[in-house]
Coordinates of C-alpha atoms in Angstrom, one line a residue:
M1 CA 0.1 -0.1 -0.2
A2 CA 1.1 3.4 -0.7
S3 CA 2.7 5.9 2.1
I4 CA 1.5 9.1 3.0
G5 CA 2.8 12.4 1.9
K6 CA 6.3 12.0 0.8
R7 CA 0.9 2.8 1.8
A8 CA 1.3 -1.2 4.7
L9 CA 1.6 -3.7 7.4
A10 CA 5.1 -4.2 8.9
A11 CA 6.5 -6.7 6.9
A12 CA 7.1 -10.0 8.1
A13 CA 7.6 -13.5 6.9
V14 CA 4.8 -16.2 6.3
A15 CA 6.5 -19.3 8.1
S16 CA 5.0 -21.5 5.5
M17 CA 3.0 -21.3 2.2
A18 CA 1.3 -24.4 3.3
A19 CA 0.6 -22.9 6.8
T20 CA -2.7 -20.9 6.9
L21 CA -1.5 -18.0 9.2
A22 CA 1.4 -18.3 10.5
A23 CA 3.0 -14.9 10.3
C24 CA 6.3 -14.0 12.2
G25 CA 9.1 -11.7 11.8
G26 CA 9.9 -7.8 12.4
G27 CA 8.9 -4.5 11.0
G28 CA 8.6 -2.8 14.2
G29 CA 10.7 -0.2 15.2
N30 CA 14.3 0.4 16.1
G31 CA 13.2 3.5 17.7
D32 CA 11.0 4.5 20.7
N33 CA 7.8 2.8 20.7
S34 CA 7.3 2.0 24.2
N35 CA 4.3 3.4 25.4
A36 CA 3.3 0.8 28.3
G37 CA 2.3 3.7 30.3
D38 CA -0.2 5.0 28.1
A39 CA -1.6 1.6 27.4
A40 CA -1.8 0.7 31.2
K41 CA -4.0 4.0 31.6
S42 CA -6.2 3.0 28.6
G43 CA -9.8 2.2 29.3
S44 CA -11.7 5.3 29.8
K45 CA -14.8 5.8 27.4
G46 CA -15.6 9.3 26.5
G47 CA -14.8 12.5 25.0
T48 CA -13.3 13.9 21.1
L49 CA -10.2 12.5 19.6
Y50 CA -8.9 15.1 16.8
Y51 CA -6.8 13.4 14.2
Y52 CA -4.8 15.7 12.3
I53 CA -4.0 15.4 8.4
N54 CA -2.3 17.5 6.2
K55 CA -3.5 16.5 2.7
P56 CA -6.8 15.7 1.7
V57 CA -7.6 12.0 1.8
E58 CA -8.2 10.9 -1.6
H59 CA -10.6 7.5 -0.8
V60 CA -12.7 6.5 1.7
D61 CA -14.7 3.8 -0.5
P62 CA -13.4 0.8 1.0
Q63 CA -12.6 -0.9 -2.6
R64 CA -10.7 2.1 -3.3
V65 CA -9.0 2.9 -0.3
Y66 CA -5.1 2.2 -0.2
V67 CA -3.1 4.2 1.8
G68 CA -1.7 2.5 5.0
R69 CA -3.2 5.4 7.6
D70 CA -6.6 5.5 5.9
I71 CA -7.1 1.6 5.7
S72 CA -6.1 1.3 9.5
N73 CA -8.0 4.6 10.6
L74 CA -11.1 3.2 8.7
N75 CA -11.0 -0.7 9.8
R76 CA -10.9 0.9 13.5
T77 CA -14.0 2.7 13.2
V78 CA -16.3 2.0 10.4
Y79 CA -15.4 -1.0 7.9
R80 CA -15.2 -4.5 9.6
G81 CA -13.9 -7.2 7.5
L82 CA -14.1 -11.2 7.8
V83 CA -10.9 -11.2 9.9
S84 CA -8.8 -8.2 11.1
F85 CA -5.4 -7.7 12.4
P86 CA -5.0 -7.0 16.3
A87 CA -3.7 -3.7 17.6
D88 CA -0.7 -5.5 19.1
T89 CA 2.9 -4.2 19.1
D90 CA 4.3 -7.5 19.0
P91 CA 4.8 -8.6 15.0
D92 CA 4.5 -12.2 16.1
V93 CA 0.8 -11.3 17.5
A94 CA 0.1 -8.4 15.3
N95 CA 0.4 -10.1 12.1
K96 CA -1.8 -13.0 12.9
P97 CA -5.4 -12.2 11.8
V98 CA -8.3 -13.0 14.2
P99 CA -12.0 -13.2 13.7
D100 CA -14.1 -9.8 12.9
L101 CA -17.2 -10.3 11.0
A102 CA -16.5 -14.0 10.5
T103 CA -16.8 -16.7 13.3
N104 CA -13.0 -17.9 12.4
T105 CA -9.9 -17.0 10.3
G106 CA -11.3 -19.4 7.6
E107 CA -11.2 -22.7 6.1
K108 CA -9.1 -24.0 3.1
N109 CA -9.2 -26.9 0.8
A110 CA -5.6 -28.9 0.6
D111 CA -4.2 -26.7 -2.1
A112 CA -5.7 -23.4 -0.9
T113 CA -7.5 -22.7 -4.0
Q114 CA -10.6 -22.8 -2.0
W115 CA -11.6 -20.4 1.3
K116 CA -14.7 -20.7 3.2
F117 CA -15.9 -18.0 5.9
T118 CA -19.2 -18.0 7.9
I119 CA -20.3 -14.6 8.8
K120 CA -21.5 -14.1 12.6
D121 CA -25.2 -13.9 13.5
G122 CA -26.2 -10.2 15.0
V123 CA -23.7 -7.9 12.8
K124 CA -25.5 -5.1 11.1
W125 CA -25.4 -2.2 9.1
Q126 CA -25.8 1.3 10.7
D127 CA -29.4 1.3 9.5
G128 CA -30.0 -2.0 11.2
K129 CA -30.2 -4.4 8.4
Q130 CA -28.3 -7.7 8.6
I131 CA -24.8 -8.0 6.9
T132 CA -24.9 -10.7 4.6
C133 CA -23.2 -13.0 2.5
A134 CA -24.5 -11.4 -0.6
D135 CA -23.1 -7.9 0.8
F136 CA -19.4 -9.5 0.8
K137 CA -20.0 -11.0 -2.4
Y138 CA -21.0 -7.5 -3.8
G139 CA -18.5 -5.7 -2.3
A140 CA -15.6 -8.1 -3.8
S141 CA -17.3 -7.5 -7.4
R142 CA -16.8 -3.9 -7.3
T143 CA -13.1 -4.5 -7.6
F144 CA -13.2 -6.1 -11.0
A145 CA -14.8 -2.6 -12.1
T146 CA -11.6 -1.3 -13.0
D147 CA -13.0 1.7 -15.1
V148 CA -15.1 3.0 -12.1
I149 CA -13.6 1.7 -8.8
T150 CA -10.1 2.9 -9.3
G151 CA -7.0 3.3 -7.0
G152 CA -7.6 0.4 -4.9
P153 CA -5.9 -2.8 -4.6
N154 CA -6.2 -5.5 -7.5
Y155 CA -5.0 -8.7 -5.9
I156 CA -8.2 -10.6 -6.6
L157 CA -8.0 -9.7 -10.2
S158 CA -5.3 -12.3 -10.6
Y159 CA -6.4 -15.1 -8.3
L160 CA -10.3 -15.4 -8.7
D161 CA -11.3 -18.1 -10.9
L162 CA -12.5 -16.4 -14.0
P163 CA -11.6 -16.8 -17.8
E164 CA -9.5 -14.2 -19.3
G165 CA -11.0 -11.2 -21.2
K166 CA -9.3 -8.3 -22.9
D167 CA -5.9 -7.2 -22.0
G168 CA -5.2 -10.0 -19.6
L169 CA -8.1 -8.7 -17.4
P170 CA -10.6 -11.0 -16.2
S171 CA -13.8 -11.3 -18.2
Y172 CA -15.9 -10.4 -15.5
T173 CA -16.1 -6.4 -15.4
G174 CA -17.9 -5.7 -12.1
P175 CA -21.5 -4.9 -11.3
Y176 CA -22.2 -2.3 -13.7
T177 CA -21.3 -3.5 -17.1
S178 CA -20.4 -6.9 -17.0
S179 CA -21.6 -9.4 -19.7
A180 CA -24.3 -12.3 -18.6
A181 CA -21.4 -14.8 -19.0
G182 CA -19.1 -12.6 -17.0
K183 CA -21.7 -12.4 -14.0
A184 CA -22.3 -16.2 -14.7
A185 CA -18.5 -16.7 -14.4
F186 CA -18.5 -14.6 -11.0
D187 CA -21.2 -16.2 -9.6
K188 CA -19.7 -19.6 -9.9
A189 CA -16.2 -18.1 -8.3
I190 CA -18.0 -16.4 -5.2
T191 CA -21.0 -18.7 -3.9
C192 CA -23.2 -18.0 -0.9
S193 CA -24.9 -20.8 1.1
G194 CA -26.9 -18.9 4.2
N195 CA -24.2 -17.1 6.2
T196 CA -21.2 -18.9 4.6
I197 CA -19.4 -17.4 1.4
T198 CA -16.8 -19.4 -0.4
Y199 CA -14.1 -17.9 -2.8
N200 CA -12.8 -20.3 -5.4
F201 CA -9.2 -19.3 -6.9
K202 CA -7.3 -20.5 -10.1
K203 CA -4.3 -20.8 -8.3
P204 CA -3.1 -21.6 -4.4
W205 CA -3.7 -18.3 -2.1
P206 CA -2.5 -19.8 1.0
D207 CA -2.1 -16.3 2.7
F208 CA -5.7 -14.9 1.7
P209 CA -6.8 -14.4 5.1
L210 CA -3.9 -12.1 5.7
A211 CA -5.1 -10.1 2.6
V212 CA -8.3 -10.0 3.6
A213 CA -7.0 -8.3 7.3
A214 CA -5.0 -6.2 5.3
L215 CA -6.9 -4.5 3.0
H216 CA -10.8 -3.5 2.5
M217 CA -11.2 -5.0 -1.2
M218 CA -12.9 -7.9 0.2
D219 CA -15.0 -6.2 2.8
P220 CA -18.9 -5.9 2.4
Y221 CA -20.7 -3.4 0.5
R222 CA -24.6 -2.8 0.3
Q223 CA -25.8 -2.7 -3.4
D224 CA -28.5 -0.3 -2.7
K225 CA -26.0 2.1 -1.3
D226 CA -23.7 2.0 -4.1
Q227 CA -23.4 5.0 -6.7
G228 CA -20.0 3.9 -8.2
D229 CA -17.5 6.8 -8.6
R230 CA -19.8 9.1 -6.5
S231 CA -19.4 6.8 -3.4
N232 CA -15.6 7.8 -3.0
F233 CA -16.3 10.0 -0.1
Q234 CA -19.5 8.2 1.3
I235 CA -19.2 5.8 4.2
F236 CA -22.0 3.4 5.1
S237 CA -20.8 1.9 8.3
N238 CA -20.9 -1.5 10.1
G239 CA -18.3 -0.6 13.0
P240 CA -18.7 1.1 16.0
Y241 CA -18.9 4.8 14.3
K242 CA -20.8 6.2 11.7
L243 CA -20.0 9.4 9.6
E244 CA -21.7 12.6 10.9
G245 CA -22.9 14.8 8.0
A246 CA -20.5 14.4 4.9
W247 CA -17.0 13.9 4.3
S248 CA -15.2 16.7 2.7
K249 CA -12.2 16.0 1.1
N250 CA -10.5 19.4 1.9
K251 CA -11.7 19.6 5.7
G252 CA -12.2 16.2 6.8
A253 CA -15.3 14.9 8.6
T254 CA -16.4 13.7 12.2
L255 CA -17.3 10.1 13.3
V256 CA -19.8 9.6 16.1
R257 CA -21.3 6.5 17.6
N258 CA -23.2 3.8 15.9
D259 CA -26.1 3.0 17.8
Q260 CA -26.5 -0.2 15.5
Y261 CA -22.9 -1.6 16.5
D262 CA -23.1 -4.3 18.9
A263 CA -19.7 -4.8 20.8
S264 CA -20.3 -8.2 21.7
T265 CA -19.9 -9.4 18.2
D266 CA -16.5 -7.7 18.3
S267 CA -13.3 -8.1 20.2
T268 CA -11.2 -5.3 21.8
E269 CA -8.3 -6.9 20.5
I270 CA -8.9 -5.4 17.3
R271 CA -10.9 -2.0 18.4
K272 CA -12.2 -0.8 21.9
A273 CA -13.7 2.3 20.4
L274 CA -13.3 4.2 23.4
P275 CA -13.6 8.2 22.3
D276 CA -17.3 9.1 21.7
E277 CA -16.3 11.2 18.7
I278 CA -13.4 11.2 16.4
V279 CA -12.7 14.6 14.2
F280 CA -10.5 14.1 11.3
D281 CA -9.0 17.7 10.5
I282 CA -7.6 17.9 7.3
G283 CA -5.7 20.9 5.7
K284 CA -2.8 21.9 8.4
S285 CA 0.8 22.0 7.4
P286 CA 3.1 19.7 9.1
E287 CA 4.7 22.7 10.5
T288 CA 1.3 23.9 12.3
I289 CA 0.6 20.8 13.4
A290 CA 3.8 20.1 15.1
D291 CA 3.7 23.9 16.4
Q292 CA 0.2 23.0 18.0
L293 CA 1.1 19.5 19.5
I294 CA 4.1 20.8 20.9
A295 CA 2.3 23.9 22.6
D296 CA -0.3 21.2 23.8
G297 CA -3.1 23.4 24.4
G298 CA -7.0 23.4 24.0
N299 CA -8.1 20.6 21.7
D300 CA -4.3 19.8 20.9
K301 CA -4.3 18.0 23.9
F302 CA -6.5 15.3 22.8
A303 CA -5.1 15.1 19.3
V304 CA -3.0 12.7 17.5
T305 CA -1.7 12.9 13.6
G306 CA 0.0 10.6 10.9
E307 CA 2.1 13.7 9.8
R308 CA 5.7 13.4 10.3
V309 CA 7.7 16.2 12.7
P310 CA 9.7 18.0 10.0
P311 CA 13.4 17.8 10.9
A312 CA 13.6 21.4 11.6
Y313 CA 11.7 20.7 14.6
F314 CA 13.9 17.9 15.9
A315 CA 15.9 19.8 18.3
R316 CA 12.7 20.8 20.3
L317 CA 11.6 17.3 20.9
T318 CA 13.2 17.3 24.4
G319 CA 11.7 17.0 28.3
A320 CA 8.2 16.6 28.6
I321 CA 7.6 17.0 24.5
A322 CA 9.7 14.3 24.1
D323 CA 7.5 12.0 26.2
R324 CA 4.8 12.6 23.8
A325 CA 7.3 11.5 20.8
V326 CA 7.9 8.3 19.1
N327 CA 10.6 7.5 16.6
V328 CA 9.8 4.0 14.6
Q329 CA 10.8 2.2 11.7
S330 CA 8.2 2.2 9.1
P331 CA 7.4 -0.4 6.4
F332 CA 7.6 2.1 3.8
V333 CA 10.6 2.7 1.2
D334 CA 10.4 5.7 -1.0
Y335 CA 11.2 5.7 -4.7
V336 CA 11.2 7.6 -7.6
L337 CA 9.7 6.1 -11.4
P338 CA 10.8 6.7 -15.0
N339 CA 7.4 7.2 -17.0
F340 CA 8.1 4.6 -19.6
K341 CA 6.0 6.3 -22.1
K342 CA 8.4 9.3 -21.9
M343 CA 11.8 8.1 -20.9
T344 CA 11.8 5.2 -23.5
N345 CA 15.8 4.7 -23.6
P346 CA 17.4 2.2 -21.3
K347 CA 20.4 4.1 -21.0
V348 CA 18.6 7.4 -20.2
R349 CA 17.0 5.6 -17.2
E350 CA 20.2 4.3 -16.2
A351 CA 21.8 7.6 -16.2
L352 CA 19.0 8.8 -13.9
A353 CA 19.7 5.9 -11.5
M354 CA 23.5 6.7 -11.6
A355 CA 23.1 10.4 -10.7
A356 CA 20.4 10.3 -7.9
N357 CA 21.6 11.8 -4.8
T358 CA 19.9 9.7 -2.4
K359 CA 22.2 10.9 0.3
G360 CA 21.0 14.6 -0.3
W361 CA 17.3 13.5 -0.5
I362 CA 18.2 11.8 3.3
D363 CA 20.1 14.6 4.5
A364 CA 17.4 17.4 3.6
G365 CA 14.7 15.2 5.0
G366 CA 16.5 15.1 8.5
G367 CA 19.1 12.3 8.0
S368 CA 19.4 9.1 10.1
R369 CA 16.4 10.0 12.3
S370 CA 14.2 10.2 9.4
Y371 CA 15.4 7.5 6.8
A372 CA 17.5 4.6 6.6
E373 CA 19.4 3.9 3.1
A374 CA 17.6 1.6 0.5
K375 CA 19.0 -0.6 -1.9
S376 CA 15.7 -2.0 -3.2
I377 CA 12.1 -1.2 -3.5
V378 CA 11.4 -4.0 -1.0
N379 CA 11.9 -3.3 2.6
P380 CA 14.7 -5.2 4.0
S381 CA 12.0 -6.4 6.9
V382 CA 10.2 -8.5 3.9
V383 CA 11.4 -12.2 4.0
G384 CA 13.5 -12.7 1.0
Y385 CA 14.9 -9.3 0.8
Q386 CA 18.1 -8.8 -0.9
A387 CA 19.7 -5.7 -2.4
N388 CA 19.0 -5.1 -6.1
P389 CA 22.4 -5.7 -8.1
A390 CA 21.5 -2.9 -10.7
F391 CA 21.9 -0.1 -8.1
T392 CA 25.8 0.3 -7.9
A393 CA 26.1 4.4 -7.8
P394 CA 27.4 6.0 -4.7
A395 CA 24.8 7.3 -2.3
S396 CA 25.5 10.8 -3.5
G397 CA 25.3 10.0 -7.0
D398 CA 27.7 10.0 -9.8
P399 CA 27.1 12.7 -12.3
A400 CA 30.1 11.9 -14.6
A401 CA 29.2 8.5 -15.1
A402 CA 25.7 9.4 -15.8
K403 CA 27.0 11.8 -18.3
K404 CA 28.6 9.5 -20.1
L405 CA 25.7 7.1 -20.0
L406 CA 23.5 9.9 -21.5
Q407 CA 26.5 10.1 -24.3
E408 CA 25.9 6.4 -25.2
A409 CA 22.3 7.1 -25.0
G410 CA 22.6 9.7 -28.1
V411 CA 20.4 12.1 -26.9
T412 CA 20.8 15.8 -26.8
T413 CA 21.8 17.6 -23.8
P414 CA 20.5 19.1 -21.6
Y415 CA 17.8 16.2 -21.4
P416 CA 14.7 17.9 -20.2
I417 CA 12.7 16.1 -17.4
T418 CA 9.6 16.9 -15.0
F419 CA 9.8 15.6 -11.6
T420 CA 6.1 15.4 -9.7
Y421 CA 6.2 14.9 -6.2
P422 CA 3.8 15.5 -3.4
K423 CA 4.6 19.0 -2.3
T424 CA 5.8 19.9 1.7
D425 CA 8.5 22.1 2.5
T426 CA 11.0 19.2 3.4
A427 CA 10.1 17.3 0.2
D428 CA 10.8 20.6 -2.0
K429 CA 14.2 20.6 -0.3
Q430 CA 14.9 16.7 -0.8
A431 CA 13.5 17.2 -4.3
A432 CA 16.1 20.1 -5.1
A433 CA 18.8 17.8 -4.2
L434 CA 17.8 15.2 -6.6
Q435 CA 17.5 18.0 -9.1
A436 CA 21.2 19.3 -8.4
T437 CA 23.0 16.1 -9.3
W438 CA 20.4 15.3 -12.1
N439 CA 21.4 18.7 -13.8
K440 CA 25.4 18.1 -13.4
A441 CA 24.9 14.8 -15.1
G442 CA 22.9 16.6 -18.3
F443 CA 19.3 16.4 -17.5
K444 CA 17.3 19.8 -17.3
V445 CA 15.0 19.2 -14.4
S446 CA 11.9 20.9 -13.9
L447 CA 10.1 20.3 -10.5
D448 CA 6.4 19.7 -10.4
P449 CA 5.0 19.6 -6.6
Q450 CA 1.2 18.7 -6.2
G451 CA -0.4 20.4 -3.8
D452 CA -3.9 19.3 -3.1
T453 CA -3.9 15.7 -3.9
Y454 CA -1.4 13.4 -5.4
Y455 CA -2.4 9.9 -6.2
D456 CA -5.3 11.2 -8.2
V457 CA -2.8 13.0 -10.4
I458 CA -0.4 10.5 -11.0
Q459 CA -2.9 7.5 -11.5
K460 CA -4.1 9.2 -14.7
P461 CA -3.0 7.8 -17.9
S462 CA -2.7 11.7 -19.0
N463 CA 0.2 12.1 -16.7
D464 CA 3.2 13.6 -18.6
A465 CA 5.7 13.6 -15.9
D466 CA 9.0 12.0 -16.7
V467 CA 10.0 11.1 -13.2
I468 CA 7.4 10.3 -10.4
W469 CA 7.7 9.8 -6.7
G470 CA 6.1 6.8 -4.8
G471 CA 6.0 5.1 -1.6
W472 CA 5.3 1.4 -0.8
G473 CA 5.0 -1.0 1.9
A474 CA 3.8 -4.6 1.9
D475 CA 0.4 -5.0 2.0
W476 CA 0.5 -8.0 4.4
P477 CA 3.3 -10.1 5.4
S478 CA 4.5 -11.5 2.4
A479 CA 7.2 -10.1 -0.5
I480 CA 4.2 -11.3 -3.1
T481 CA 2.7 -7.8 -1.9
V482 CA 5.5 -5.6 -3.1
T483 CA 6.7 -6.0 -6.9
P484 CA 3.8 -7.6 -8.3
P485 CA 0.9 -5.0 -7.4
L486 CA 3.2 -2.2 -8.2
F487 CA 4.6 -3.4 -11.9
D488 CA 2.3 -5.9 -13.3
S489 CA 0.7 -4.0 -16.1
R490 CA -2.1 -6.5 -16.5
I491 CA -3.7 -5.6 -13.5
N492 CA -2.7 -1.9 -13.4
L493 CA -2.8 -0.4 -16.9
T494 CA -6.4 0.2 -17.9
K495 CA -7.9 3.4 -20.0
N496 CA -8.9 5.4 -16.8
S497 CA -5.8 4.4 -14.4
T498 CA -2.3 3.5 -14.2
G499 CA -3.3 1.7 -10.8
Q500 CA 0.0 1.3 -8.7
D501 CA 2.2 1.2 -11.9
Y502 CA 2.4 4.8 -12.0
G503 CA 5.2 4.7 -14.5
N504 CA 3.7 2.6 -17.1
Y505 CA 5.9 0.0 -16.9
K506 CA 5.1 -3.2 -19.1
S507 CA 7.0 -6.0 -19.2
D508 CA 6.3 -9.7 -20.7
D509 CA 9.4 -11.2 -18.9
F510 CA 8.3 -9.6 -15.8
N511 CA 5.1 -10.5 -15.7
K512 CA 6.2 -14.1 -16.4
I513 CA 8.3 -14.0 -13.4
V514 CA 5.2 -12.9 -11.4
D515 CA 3.2 -15.7 -12.6
Q516 CA 5.7 -18.1 -11.5
A517 CA 5.7 -16.4 -8.0
Q518 CA 1.9 -16.3 -7.6
S519 CA 1.7 -20.2 -8.6
A520 CA 4.4 -21.3 -6.4
T521 CA 3.3 -23.5 -3.4
D522 CA 6.6 -23.4 -1.7
L523 CA 7.8 -20.3 -0.1
S524 CA 11.4 -20.8 -1.1
D525 CA 10.3 -21.2 -4.7
Q526 CA 7.9 -17.9 -4.4
T527 CA 11.0 -16.1 -2.8
S528 CA 13.5 -16.8 -5.4
A529 CA 11.1 -15.9 -8.3
L530 CA 10.6 -12.7 -6.6
Q531 CA 14.0 -11.9 -6.3
A532 CA 14.4 -12.5 -10.1
A533 CA 11.5 -10.4 -10.6
D534 CA 13.3 -7.6 -8.7
E535 CA 16.4 -8.1 -10.6
Q536 CA 14.3 -7.6 -14.0
L537 CA 12.9 -4.5 -12.6
G538 CA 16.8 -3.3 -11.9
K539 CA 17.9 -4.3 -15.4
D540 CA 15.0 -2.0 -16.7
Y541 CA 15.6 0.5 -14.2
A542 CA 11.8 0.7 -13.6
Y543 CA 12.5 2.2 -10.4
I544 CA 15.3 4.1 -8.3
P545 CA 15.1 3.4 -4.5
L546 CA 15.7 6.5 -2.4
E547 CA 15.5 5.4 1.3
S548 CA 13.4 3.6 4.1
Q549 CA 11.4 5.8 6.2
K550 CA 11.2 6.3 9.8
F551 CA 8.2 8.0 11.4
N552 CA 8.4 11.0 13.9
F553 CA 5.0 11.6 15.3
L554 CA 3.9 13.7 18.3
R555 CA 0.7 13.3 20.1
G556 CA -1.2 15.5 22.7
S557 CA -0.8 14.9 26.5
K558 CA -4.4 13.8 27.2
V559 CA -3.9 11.1 24.7
T560 CA -3.5 7.6 26.2
G561 CA -3.6 4.1 25.2
Y562 CA -1.3 5.3 22.2
N563 CA 0.7 2.7 20.1
N564 CA 2.0 2.6 16.6
T565 CA 1.3 -1.2 15.4
P566 CA 2.0 -3.5 12.6
A567 CA -1.6 -3.3 11.9
S568 CA -1.5 0.3 11.3
A569 CA 1.4 0.3 9.2
M570 CA 3.1 1.9 12.1
Y571 CA 0.9 5.3 12.1
P572 CA -1.0 5.8 15.6
D573 CA -3.4 2.9 15.8
L574 CA -7.1 3.9 16.9
G575 CA -8.1 0.7 18.1
P576 CA -6.7 0.9 21.5
I577 CA -6.5 4.9 21.8
S578 CA -8.6 6.8 24.5
L579 CA -8.6 9.8 26.5
E580 CA -7.9 11.4 30.0
K581 CA -10.7 13.3 31.4

């Protein structure tokens, strides 16, 4: 999933491809996330929690949301799934799904090509109607409408047992436009019998419950509430909170208690739902948020944020303020992507990588407190990680070597390129560091910071940027959730969206390796294939890794039960959070 601003569970290993849920491993932090005192004080109901956000939330539709912070926030408040990850800081606990709307964590057949879940009795929508098997089936169907339900996760398109249609996509095209034959195939692939839903896959999916817990793509959705693209900022809740009024993309929203929610059908491992209200306040700059949380007055005492503390504020995090700060290793890797529609010459892409000043990027962003060096788009905490052999340039870049590559490419210099990235004061300084060495190498870089929204812009097929910033973390504890969802053109590139393949990368060789990985029944075979897939991306210079993010967060002094967990992608976890009176 994408990261914010500058998506993703802390990556860990699935102990065995044949094991149902044996997730283990790390991805927590090597910084300070020890909030045992806060956790001990958790448990008081009441009050209003404020969640400060800088840029607009681009999707709250469950099948479209694909940002780590938002996936977690919506899971803890309004959208329950068949299973969910618990709010625990121990990865060995946090990465094992527990039942949510289902009675257990699923039952599979011998080769994991079929999974069954039974929905609990007594679980309701906010209008009091029961959540049914048909609601889950309809929710899954929406993901196949790739021309309408854009921007979200698309794994189910690769796995569900459906005939192939145009451009490598399934023959079923979702609930709005699919043919009768496509709908008939879908009705065989996902079936309902009373409260039991059965998913039939064309290849093994042993970690399917992890995918369900990690994302909202399999969440239930009421057909009578679906308005297609117009549902993007609508919330019809089955969780402990519901939307009061409307969600404003640029200002936020208020969640209040859902009187149809029955806590006896839920688990406090997942969500305690202690505040009476949660206000999502959108539009403040990271600097303003930091100023307010440091001052700790008024409503700011009851506030948390998913915005990182700007590096210029690090020196102020001392004494009592430091007690309200955390520094944790995130699961996200930041990278840049050449646009393959524009940058077609492989030597030019290699020159771009050779001249990339990742050290300057890291230093401008706060140094080692903010980032760790990256040599792959795969986070080092993901099982099977290896440094990509393509990225041999020094951390400060090698403009002279890059200039020779541009000469070998036979292009006219200075070679003009546009670099698109999400604007913050810090990001402007980081982009300038890349710009400087790229210009020395013979590029002519124009910076194109995006202010209000970002993914909406870069996911448009008409986006004509030459170089595009991205950030990603594993969707669930498996390496299969990194390079395939980012670069498999078959599930990403459609007439209305580039999906997660912002750079329009399309490679039959890469896709064949992905097919091998997804068909593997042994973890070691899958890992080998995924390593080969990353090497292919390196040969093509499909991406350039910048760094692995660390999170520096502040919170108000009246916030208790505060933790950053693998389930929340190391953002503040709203599951256990509470407020002092």
